[in-house]
Short mmCIF file of C-alpha atoms in Angstrom, two decimals:
data_model
loop_
_atom_site.label_atom_id
_atom_site.label_comp_id
_atom_site.label_asym_id
_atom_site.label_seq_id
_atom_site.Cartn_x
_atom_site.Cartn_y
_atom_site.Cartn_z
CA UNK A 1 -170.57 -19.64 -45.50
CA UNK A 2 -170.89 -19.91 -49.46
CA UNK A 3 -170.85 -23.37 -50.93
CA UNK A 4 -167.53 -25.09 -51.42
CA UNK A 5 -166.91 -25.94 -55.24
CA UNK A 6 -163.09 -26.23 -55.52
CA UNK A 7 -160.40 -27.45 -53.25
CA UNK A 8 -156.71 -26.63 -52.81
CA UNK A 9 -155.16 -29.10 -50.54
CA UNK A 10 -151.75 -29.17 -49.02
CA UNK A 11 -149.81 -32.01 -49.24
CA UNK A 12 -147.38 -32.80 -46.61
CA UNK A 13 -149.40 -33.38 -43.33
CA UNK A 14 -152.66 -33.45 -45.12
CA UNK A 15 -152.30 -36.04 -47.91
CA UNK A 16 -149.41 -38.06 -46.63
CA UNK A 17 -147.54 -38.16 -43.46
CA UNK A 18 -144.05 -39.90 -42.78
CA UNK A 19 -144.11 -41.64 -46.15
CA UNK A 20 -147.52 -43.00 -46.35
CA UNK A 21 -150.83 -41.38 -47.39
CA UNK A 22 -152.93 -40.40 -44.40
CA UNK A 23 -156.10 -42.88 -43.99
CA UNK A 24 -158.79 -42.73 -46.58
CA UNK A 25 -156.87 -40.36 -48.75
CA UNK A 26 -157.22 -42.73 -51.90
CA UNK A 27 -160.90 -43.16 -51.64
CA UNK A 28 -161.43 -39.42 -50.77
CA UNK A 29 -159.58 -38.20 -54.01
CA UNK A 30 -161.54 -41.18 -55.99
CA UNK A 31 -164.74 -39.43 -54.93
CA UNK A 32 -163.65 -35.98 -55.89
CA UNK A 33 -162.64 -37.72 -59.53
CA UNK A 34 -166.09 -39.45 -59.73
CA UNK A 35 -168.19 -36.19 -58.99
CA UNK A 36 -165.82 -34.17 -61.42
CA UNK A 37 -165.03 -31.89 -58.36
CA UNK A 38 -162.30 -29.54 -58.97
CA UNK A 39 -159.07 -29.64 -56.80
CA UNK A 40 -155.68 -28.98 -57.03
CA UNK A 41 -152.68 -29.72 -54.68
CA UNK A 42 -150.33 -26.98 -53.24
CA UNK A 43 -146.98 -27.25 -51.60
CA UNK A 44 -144.36 -25.03 -50.23
CA UNK A 45 -141.75 -27.41 -50.81
CA UNK A 46 -138.85 -25.26 -52.47
CA UNK A 47 -136.58 -28.34 -53.05
CA UNK A 48 -138.58 -30.64 -55.14
CA UNK A 49 -140.06 -30.17 -58.76
CA UNK A 50 -143.92 -30.74 -59.49
CA UNK A 51 -142.50 -33.73 -61.43
CA UNK A 52 -140.64 -35.18 -58.70
CA UNK A 53 -143.72 -34.56 -56.23
CA UNK A 54 -146.20 -36.29 -58.95
CA UNK A 55 -143.84 -39.29 -59.09
CA UNK A 56 -143.48 -39.62 -55.14
CA UNK A 57 -147.45 -39.48 -54.66
CA UNK A 58 -147.98 -42.20 -57.35
CA UNK A 59 -145.42 -44.37 -55.57
CA UNK A 60 -147.71 -43.69 -52.31
CA UNK A 61 -150.58 -44.93 -54.68
CA UNK A 62 -152.20 -41.74 -55.57
CA UNK A 63 -152.39 -41.38 -59.24
CA UNK A 64 -152.78 -37.94 -60.36
CA UNK A 65 -151.71 -35.53 -63.12
CA UNK A 66 -148.59 -33.49 -62.87
CA UNK A 67 -150.51 -30.61 -63.70
CA UNK A 68 -152.50 -30.97 -60.82
CA UNK A 69 -149.30 -29.94 -58.42
CA UNK A 70 -148.59 -26.42 -57.45
CA UNK A 71 -144.98 -25.92 -56.01
CA UNK A 72 -143.54 -22.31 -55.05
CA UNK A 73 -140.99 -22.55 -57.90
CA UNK A 74 -143.66 -23.39 -60.60
CA UNK A 75 -145.75 -20.51 -59.24
CA UNK A 76 -142.74 -17.73 -59.30
CA UNK A 77 -141.95 -18.99 -63.01
CA UNK A 78 -145.74 -18.44 -63.67
CA UNK A 79 -145.93 -15.40 -61.99
CA UNK A 80 -142.88 -14.03 -63.88
CA UNK A 81 -144.68 -14.81 -67.21
CA UNK A 82 -147.58 -13.21 -66.53
CA UNK A 83 -145.57 -10.15 -65.57
CA UNK A 84 -143.45 -10.36 -68.59
CA UNK A 85 -140.34 -10.98 -67.00
CA UNK A 86 -138.46 -12.79 -69.66
CA UNK A 87 -134.76 -13.49 -68.42
CA UNK A 88 -134.62 -15.08 -65.34
CA UNK A 89 -131.98 -16.05 -63.02
CA UNK A 90 -132.68 -18.89 -60.63
CA UNK A 91 -130.99 -19.50 -57.27
CA UNK A 92 -131.45 -22.90 -55.88
CA UNK A 93 -129.77 -25.66 -53.92
CA UNK A 94 -130.39 -28.15 -56.70
CA UNK A 95 -131.17 -28.06 -60.27
CA UNK A 96 -134.42 -29.87 -59.96
CA UNK A 97 -136.36 -26.65 -60.96
CA UNK A 98 -135.48 -27.37 -64.53
CA UNK A 99 -138.12 -30.06 -64.71
CA UNK A 100 -140.81 -27.16 -63.99
CA UNK A 101 -139.09 -24.56 -66.14
CA UNK A 102 -140.45 -24.08 -69.75
CA UNK A 103 -140.69 -21.13 -72.16
CA UNK A 104 -138.68 -19.11 -70.05
CA UNK A 105 -135.11 -17.67 -70.74
CA UNK A 106 -132.83 -18.57 -67.63
CA UNK A 107 -129.84 -16.61 -67.70
CA UNK A 108 -126.64 -16.03 -65.46
CA UNK A 109 -126.38 -12.21 -65.76
CA UNK A 110 -128.58 -9.41 -66.58
CA UNK A 111 -131.53 -11.07 -65.56
CA UNK A 112 -135.31 -9.16 -65.34
CA UNK A 113 -135.75 -11.07 -62.18
CA UNK A 114 -134.16 -13.25 -59.65
CA UNK A 115 -136.31 -16.11 -58.11
CA UNK A 116 -134.53 -16.89 -54.79
CA UNK A 117 -134.88 -20.27 -53.49
CA UNK A 118 -133.04 -21.80 -50.67
CA UNK A 119 -129.18 -22.03 -50.62
CA UNK A 120 -129.14 -22.92 -47.16
CA UNK A 121 -125.15 -23.04 -46.10
CA UNK A 122 -124.29 -22.15 -49.91
CA UNK A 123 -125.41 -18.46 -49.25
CA UNK A 124 -122.10 -16.44 -48.60
CA UNK A 125 -120.90 -13.03 -49.12
CA UNK A 126 -120.06 -13.35 -52.79
CA UNK A 127 -123.32 -14.94 -53.43
CA UNK A 128 -125.08 -12.24 -51.88
CA UNK A 129 -123.21 -9.54 -53.36
CA UNK A 130 -123.61 -10.88 -56.85
CA UNK A 131 -127.41 -11.12 -56.25
CA UNK A 132 -127.16 -7.52 -54.64
CA UNK A 133 -125.60 -6.07 -57.73
CA UNK A 134 -128.17 -7.61 -60.03
CA UNK A 135 -130.89 -6.08 -58.08
CA UNK A 136 -129.19 -2.80 -58.13
CA UNK A 137 -129.16 -2.96 -61.86
CA UNK A 138 -132.58 -3.31 -61.88
CA UNK A 139 -133.56 -7.18 -61.51
CA UNK A 140 -136.69 -7.56 -59.42
CA UNK A 141 -136.26 -10.05 -56.29
CA UNK A 142 -138.84 -12.73 -56.25
CA UNK A 143 -138.72 -14.87 -53.27
CA UNK A 144 -140.20 -18.53 -53.00
CA UNK A 145 -140.98 -17.89 -49.23
CA UNK A 146 -139.85 -15.69 -46.30
CA UNK A 147 -139.97 -18.15 -43.34
CA UNK A 148 -137.60 -16.99 -40.56
CA UNK A 149 -136.39 -20.48 -39.49
CA UNK A 150 -136.93 -24.13 -39.65
CA UNK A 151 -135.98 -27.26 -37.52
CA UNK A 152 -133.23 -29.28 -39.00
CA UNK A 153 -132.59 -32.11 -36.73
CA UNK A 154 -134.55 -30.84 -34.01
CA UNK A 155 -132.02 -27.65 -34.09
CA UNK A 156 -133.31 -24.37 -35.03
CA UNK A 157 -131.65 -23.06 -38.32
CA UNK A 158 -131.90 -20.08 -40.55
CA UNK A 159 -134.15 -20.26 -43.43
CA UNK A 160 -134.61 -18.38 -46.52
CA UNK A 161 -136.46 -15.23 -45.05
CA UNK A 162 -133.47 -13.70 -43.18
CA UNK A 163 -131.48 -13.72 -46.56
CA UNK A 164 -134.65 -12.07 -48.43
CA UNK A 165 -134.88 -9.26 -45.59
CA UNK A 166 -130.80 -8.83 -45.93
CA UNK A 167 -131.32 -8.43 -50.03
CA UNK A 168 -134.36 -5.96 -49.49
CA UNK A 169 -132.76 -3.91 -47.21
CA UNK A 170 -129.44 -3.56 -49.27
CA UNK A 171 -131.29 -2.95 -52.55
CA UNK A 172 -134.07 -1.08 -50.92
CA UNK A 173 -136.79 -2.93 -52.91
CA UNK A 174 -139.58 -4.94 -51.36
CA UNK A 175 -139.24 -8.73 -52.74
CA UNK A 176 -142.35 -10.22 -54.25
CA UNK A 177 -143.01 -13.18 -51.76
CA UNK A 178 -144.86 -16.26 -53.54
CA UNK A 179 -145.03 -19.15 -51.35
CA UNK A 180 -147.97 -19.79 -48.67
CA UNK A 181 -149.48 -17.67 -46.95
CA UNK A 182 -149.10 -15.30 -49.74
CA UNK A 183 -152.17 -14.38 -52.03
CA UNK A 184 -150.34 -14.91 -55.07
CA UNK A 185 -149.61 -18.56 -54.47
CA UNK A 186 -153.31 -19.17 -53.85
CA UNK A 187 -154.48 -17.19 -57.01
CA UNK A 188 -151.89 -18.69 -59.27
CA UNK A 189 -153.26 -22.27 -57.83
CA UNK A 190 -156.88 -21.22 -58.44
CA UNK A 191 -156.63 -19.74 -61.65
CA UNK A 192 -157.60 -23.00 -63.27
CA UNK A 193 -161.12 -22.86 -61.29
CA UNK A 194 -162.31 -19.65 -62.86
CA UNK A 195 -164.64 -18.91 -59.87
CA UNK A 196 -165.37 -16.61 -56.84
CA UNK A 197 -162.80 -17.18 -54.31
CA UNK A 198 -165.27 -17.49 -51.87
CA UNK A 199 -166.47 -20.83 -53.28
CA UNK A 200 -162.65 -22.02 -53.05
CA UNK A 201 -161.73 -23.95 -49.87
CA UNK A 202 -157.87 -24.51 -49.11
CA UNK A 203 -157.19 -27.50 -46.64
CA UNK A 204 -154.02 -27.45 -44.57
CA UNK A 205 -152.46 -28.66 -41.52
CA UNK A 206 -150.84 -25.20 -41.10
CA UNK A 207 -153.08 -22.75 -39.09
CA UNK A 208 -150.52 -19.80 -40.57
CA UNK A 209 -149.77 -20.60 -43.89
CA UNK A 210 -152.98 -22.66 -45.02
CA UNK A 211 -155.61 -21.18 -43.07
CA UNK A 212 -154.97 -17.76 -42.56
CA UNK A 213 -153.52 -17.27 -46.04
CA UNK A 214 -156.40 -18.65 -47.66
CA UNK A 215 -158.68 -16.27 -45.82
CA UNK A 216 -156.96 -13.19 -46.30
CA UNK A 217 -157.23 -14.17 -50.08
CA UNK A 218 -160.85 -14.70 -49.59
CA UNK A 219 -160.90 -18.24 -49.40
CA UNK A 220 -162.23 -20.81 -46.91
CA UNK A 221 -159.83 -22.17 -44.65
CA UNK A 222 -160.00 -25.66 -43.65
CA UNK A 223 -157.74 -27.11 -41.02
CA UNK A 224 -157.06 -30.95 -40.49
CA UNK A 225 -155.84 -32.07 -36.92
CA UNK A 226 -153.21 -34.34 -38.80
CA UNK A 227 -149.61 -33.44 -39.59
CA UNK A 228 -148.21 -30.21 -37.55
CA UNK A 229 -151.74 -29.57 -36.08
CA UNK A 230 -151.40 -28.06 -32.74
CA UNK A 231 -154.64 -26.94 -30.57
CA UNK A 232 -152.84 -24.15 -28.72
CA UNK A 233 -151.97 -22.40 -31.84
CA UNK A 234 -155.58 -22.59 -33.12
CA UNK A 235 -156.89 -21.14 -29.90
CA UNK A 236 -154.22 -18.53 -29.88
CA UNK A 237 -154.97 -17.22 -33.54
CA UNK A 238 -156.92 -14.26 -33.98
CA UNK A 239 -158.17 -15.75 -37.22
CA UNK A 240 -160.23 -18.99 -36.83
CA UNK A 241 -160.61 -21.65 -39.36
CA UNK A 242 -163.91 -21.76 -41.33
CA UNK A 243 -163.82 -25.46 -40.21
CA UNK A 244 -161.81 -28.01 -38.56
CA UNK A 245 -161.82 -31.58 -39.41
CA UNK A 246 -160.26 -34.81 -37.95
CA UNK A 247 -158.50 -35.45 -41.37
CA UNK A 248 -158.73 -34.66 -45.09
CA UNK A 249 -161.04 -37.46 -45.74
CA UNK A 250 -163.66 -35.80 -43.71
CA UNK A 251 -164.19 -32.72 -46.16
CA UNK A 252 -166.62 -35.19 -48.06
CA UNK A 253 -169.26 -34.51 -45.41
CA UNK A 254 -169.20 -31.28 -46.15
CA UNK A 255 -169.06 -31.49 -49.85
CA UNK A 256 -171.51 -34.76 -50.68
CA UNK A 257 -173.03 -34.88 -47.20
CA UNK A 258 -171.49 -38.54 -46.84
CA UNK A 259 -169.14 -40.01 -44.28
CA UNK A 260 -166.70 -43.03 -43.97
CA UNK B 1 -129.29 -76.31 -77.89
CA UNK B 2 -128.55 -73.35 -76.10
CA UNK B 3 -125.06 -73.06 -74.82
CA UNK B 4 -123.09 -70.10 -73.05
CA UNK B 5 -119.78 -69.47 -71.55
CA UNK B 6 -118.22 -67.01 -69.58
CA UNK B 7 -114.60 -66.22 -70.84
CA UNK B 8 -112.31 -63.37 -68.85
CA UNK B 9 -110.78 -61.24 -71.63
CA UNK B 10 -108.00 -59.11 -70.56
CA UNK B 11 -108.76 -55.38 -70.55
CA UNK B 12 -112.38 -56.16 -70.39
CA UNK B 13 -113.25 -58.81 -67.65
CA UNK B 14 -115.74 -61.22 -68.14
CA UNK B 15 -117.49 -61.73 -71.03
CA UNK B 16 -120.43 -63.82 -71.80
CA UNK B 17 -120.56 -65.84 -74.99
CA UNK B 18 -124.26 -67.29 -75.80
CA UNK B 19 -124.85 -69.38 -78.38
CA UNK B 20 -128.18 -68.83 -79.95
CA UNK B 21 -130.24 -70.44 -82.53
CA UNK B 22 -132.11 -67.02 -83.19
CA UNK B 23 -128.56 -65.46 -83.82
CA UNK B 24 -127.93 -64.75 -87.73
CA UNK B 25 -124.63 -63.08 -87.13
CA UNK B 26 -122.36 -62.38 -84.03
CA UNK B 27 -123.33 -59.39 -82.23
CA UNK B 28 -122.14 -57.51 -78.84
CA UNK B 29 -124.71 -56.03 -76.14
CA UNK B 30 -123.99 -54.55 -72.98
CA UNK B 31 -126.31 -54.64 -70.48
CA UNK B 32 -127.45 -51.97 -68.07
CA UNK B 33 -125.51 -54.20 -65.36
CA UNK B 34 -122.47 -53.65 -67.64
CA UNK B 35 -122.58 -57.24 -68.50
CA UNK B 36 -120.95 -57.76 -71.85
CA UNK B 37 -122.87 -60.15 -73.72
CA UNK B 38 -121.99 -61.71 -77.09
CA UNK B 39 -124.62 -63.49 -79.42
CA UNK B 40 -123.10 -66.20 -81.42
CA UNK B 41 -124.79 -68.18 -84.20
CA UNK B 42 -124.83 -71.92 -83.86
CA UNK B 43 -122.81 -72.33 -86.80
CA UNK B 44 -119.91 -70.16 -85.62
CA UNK B 45 -116.63 -71.01 -84.15
CA UNK B 46 -115.90 -69.44 -80.75
CA UNK B 47 -112.61 -68.55 -82.33
CA UNK B 48 -114.19 -65.83 -84.53
CA UNK B 49 -116.44 -64.77 -81.73
CA UNK B 50 -113.51 -63.98 -79.83
CA UNK B 51 -111.55 -62.50 -82.63
CA UNK B 52 -114.57 -60.11 -83.27
CA UNK B 53 -114.70 -58.89 -79.59
CA UNK B 54 -111.01 -58.13 -79.85
CA UNK B 55 -111.96 -56.07 -83.02
CA UNK B 56 -114.42 -54.09 -81.24
CA UNK B 57 -112.77 -53.59 -77.78
CA UNK B 58 -112.71 -49.54 -78.24
CA UNK B 59 -116.47 -49.68 -78.90
CA UNK B 60 -117.12 -51.85 -75.84
CA UNK B 61 -114.69 -49.74 -73.47
CA UNK B 62 -116.49 -46.54 -74.91
CA UNK B 63 -119.72 -47.61 -73.90
CA UNK B 64 -118.80 -49.19 -70.54
CA UNK B 65 -117.51 -45.45 -69.88
CA UNK B 66 -120.68 -44.12 -71.01
CA UNK B 67 -122.69 -46.56 -68.83
CA UNK B 68 -120.77 -45.32 -65.68
CA UNK B 69 -121.21 -41.55 -66.52
CA UNK B 70 -124.71 -41.90 -66.86
CA UNK B 71 -127.10 -42.33 -63.81
CA UNK B 72 -129.74 -44.91 -64.17
CA UNK B 73 -132.90 -44.86 -62.27
CA UNK B 74 -134.08 -48.14 -61.34
CA UNK B 75 -137.93 -48.15 -61.16
CA UNK B 76 -139.40 -49.99 -58.05
CA UNK B 77 -140.90 -53.48 -58.58
CA UNK B 78 -143.70 -52.77 -56.25
CA UNK B 79 -146.65 -51.09 -57.77
CA UNK B 80 -149.43 -49.51 -55.68
CA UNK B 81 -152.69 -48.80 -57.13
CA UNK B 82 -152.30 -51.00 -60.56
CA UNK B 83 -155.77 -50.20 -61.16
CA UNK B 84 -155.98 -46.67 -61.35
CA UNK B 85 -152.57 -46.67 -62.91
CA UNK B 86 -153.68 -48.80 -65.82
CA UNK B 87 -156.83 -46.15 -66.06
CA UNK B 88 -154.70 -43.19 -65.94
CA UNK B 89 -152.22 -44.36 -68.87
CA UNK B 90 -155.16 -45.68 -70.99
CA UNK B 91 -156.75 -42.24 -70.57
CA UNK B 92 -153.62 -40.46 -71.47
CA UNK B 93 -153.87 -42.71 -74.61
CA UNK B 94 -157.28 -41.82 -75.59
CA UNK B 95 -156.42 -38.00 -74.89
CA UNK B 96 -153.09 -38.13 -77.13
CA UNK B 97 -154.85 -40.13 -79.98
CA UNK B 98 -157.76 -37.74 -80.16
CA UNK B 99 -155.29 -34.86 -79.99
CA UNK B 100 -153.28 -36.13 -82.90
CA UNK B 101 -156.01 -37.69 -85.08
CA UNK B 102 -154.05 -40.99 -84.66
CA UNK B 103 -156.17 -44.15 -84.12
CA UNK B 104 -155.70 -47.65 -82.72
CA UNK B 105 -157.60 -50.55 -82.18
CA UNK B 106 -157.16 -51.83 -78.91
CA UNK B 107 -155.02 -51.29 -75.88
CA UNK B 108 -153.64 -53.38 -73.11
CA UNK B 109 -151.65 -52.58 -70.29
CA UNK B 110 -149.12 -55.17 -69.00
CA UNK B 111 -146.45 -55.65 -66.75
CA UNK B 112 -143.39 -55.87 -69.14
CA UNK B 113 -140.04 -56.43 -68.35
CA UNK B 114 -138.10 -54.94 -71.50
CA UNK B 115 -140.63 -52.91 -73.46
CA UNK B 116 -142.24 -49.75 -72.79
CA UNK B 117 -144.61 -50.24 -75.23
CA UNK B 118 -145.54 -51.82 -78.95
CA UNK B 119 -147.82 -51.76 -81.68
CA UNK B 120 -148.75 -54.73 -83.62
CA UNK B 121 -149.54 -54.98 -87.35
CA UNK B 122 -153.23 -54.56 -86.56
CA UNK B 123 -152.69 -51.24 -84.65
CA UNK B 124 -153.44 -52.91 -81.15
CA UNK B 125 -151.13 -50.94 -78.61
CA UNK B 126 -149.50 -52.38 -75.74
CA UNK B 127 -148.46 -50.37 -72.99
CA UNK B 128 -146.27 -50.70 -70.06
CA UNK B 129 -147.79 -50.27 -66.76
CA UNK B 130 -144.45 -49.00 -65.47
CA UNK B 131 -145.03 -45.66 -67.45
CA UNK B 132 -146.63 -44.48 -64.31
CA UNK B 133 -143.21 -44.46 -62.61
CA UNK B 134 -141.64 -42.02 -65.01
CA UNK B 135 -142.06 -38.40 -65.47
CA UNK B 136 -145.08 -37.37 -67.27
CA UNK B 137 -143.68 -35.91 -70.60
CA UNK B 138 -141.69 -39.42 -71.05
CA UNK B 139 -144.98 -41.09 -70.75
CA UNK B 140 -146.46 -39.08 -73.09
CA UNK B 141 -143.54 -39.75 -75.48
CA UNK B 142 -143.94 -43.65 -75.47
CA UNK B 143 -147.69 -43.08 -75.97
CA UNK B 144 -147.17 -40.88 -78.91
CA UNK B 145 -144.36 -43.04 -80.28
CA UNK B 146 -146.52 -46.21 -80.42
CA UNK B 147 -149.28 -44.02 -81.80
CA UNK B 148 -147.19 -43.13 -84.58
CA UNK B 149 -146.35 -46.72 -85.45
CA UNK B 150 -149.99 -47.02 -86.47
CA UNK B 151 -148.88 -45.09 -89.55
CA UNK B 152 -145.26 -45.71 -89.96
CA UNK B 153 -144.51 -49.61 -88.85
CA UNK B 154 -140.65 -49.29 -88.60
CA UNK B 155 -138.04 -46.77 -87.26
CA UNK B 156 -137.09 -45.27 -90.42
CA UNK B 157 -136.30 -41.41 -90.91
CA UNK B 158 -139.93 -41.29 -91.89
CA UNK B 159 -140.95 -42.37 -88.46
CA UNK B 160 -138.80 -40.14 -86.56
CA UNK B 161 -139.74 -37.09 -88.77
CA UNK B 162 -143.59 -37.95 -88.19
CA UNK B 163 -142.70 -38.05 -84.37
CA UNK B 164 -140.90 -34.81 -84.38
CA UNK B 165 -143.91 -33.09 -85.81
CA UNK B 166 -145.66 -34.26 -82.31
CA UNK B 167 -143.04 -34.45 -80.01
CA UNK B 168 -140.11 -32.20 -81.10
CA UNK B 169 -136.23 -33.47 -80.56
CA UNK B 170 -137.99 -36.69 -80.10
CA UNK B 171 -134.54 -38.63 -80.40
CA UNK B 172 -133.33 -36.57 -77.33
CA UNK B 173 -136.50 -37.53 -75.48
CA UNK B 174 -135.78 -41.30 -76.43
CA UNK B 175 -132.45 -41.10 -74.71
CA UNK B 176 -134.18 -39.48 -71.79
CA UNK B 177 -136.01 -42.49 -71.49
CA UNK B 178 -133.09 -44.99 -71.51
CA UNK B 179 -132.10 -43.56 -68.11
CA UNK B 180 -135.03 -45.61 -66.66
CA UNK B 181 -134.60 -49.18 -65.91
CA UNK B 182 -137.72 -51.24 -65.56
CA UNK B 183 -138.06 -53.47 -62.86
CA UNK B 184 -136.74 -57.22 -63.42
#
């Protein structure tokens, strides 16, 4: 294994859990800062802007710069800029995304691309048809993620994925999916590091989106035993994490050879 | 001697008349809590203060309406990790001072209840630790606002013009900042 020289760190379940920082998180971040060790945070959260997430973390006591946070919406907008997609239509449940948008032309009709976020129960025939027509007229479809379902109050509920598939089928185009475990997200978040992907490790509690996603991108995948970690899932998985550690703070043993 | 009196005024509700040795003229202010406060100079009769409020009734109503339509964000009293918050704000000040070539003498970070920041005649800058609780662009705005005061001491058009060079549309950003209410 190549030496780890930078970190991409998942948030929910890795840094915090149930409204609290996971033990020793603060001291670990302080160590990274003291050693000028580059790191960024990555999250598949589609409803919160990086601004809100930054303020939330500060409330928990983690004082970091907003620019350290990569959300799927921010990455999607970044992707549009890089690919010269100038007029963007954004489909989102809240207008939180407005905090993350700059130097981009938000339009209601005739977009170059549509960024499809979560609309949950607000998805209906008219809305989908409206998007479909724009796609037929040449707009590119960019989806924040393609998860099939999620658990809402312990009940299985449709997620964004099925709607993405519906629109792909109707418009006969493949959506560009941005969120974890897709390569693009890791690539956009790692852009600042300017280093070989093999030297970058992704730390998270989700074997599929964090670990397998990062390994497929050519980075190292580190699984933490906090958050939604389930041992059986790791055993079943064909792709194994490069490292499994008890919690985020244990990464310092690998990086600086010290322990708490 | 300070003396105050609350009077019920038809169509406005309770109004606080506060006699103040510092007041030079009768002035009305409306607090975030929608409390109407009238500062009255010691030598002014209550009658003229009442008359003044009647005269300004529409202005008061307009402002109360505006307060209702704006959603305020009340910042938390409890701050975790004060030391790092303070360092973060200081570092941001050094960065922006370097970036724009606006120099100050000393910086103090305080937990103030009414002001986001201030700049003294000697170019010492005070910044509120609660800046850590507001979005980065607003924190930057407050810092640059104080840095511009090292060059222009007042809030004249000259001040806003200069500020606009660093923070485009600074008056609009200033309005954004007003949404956030400091913990009491």
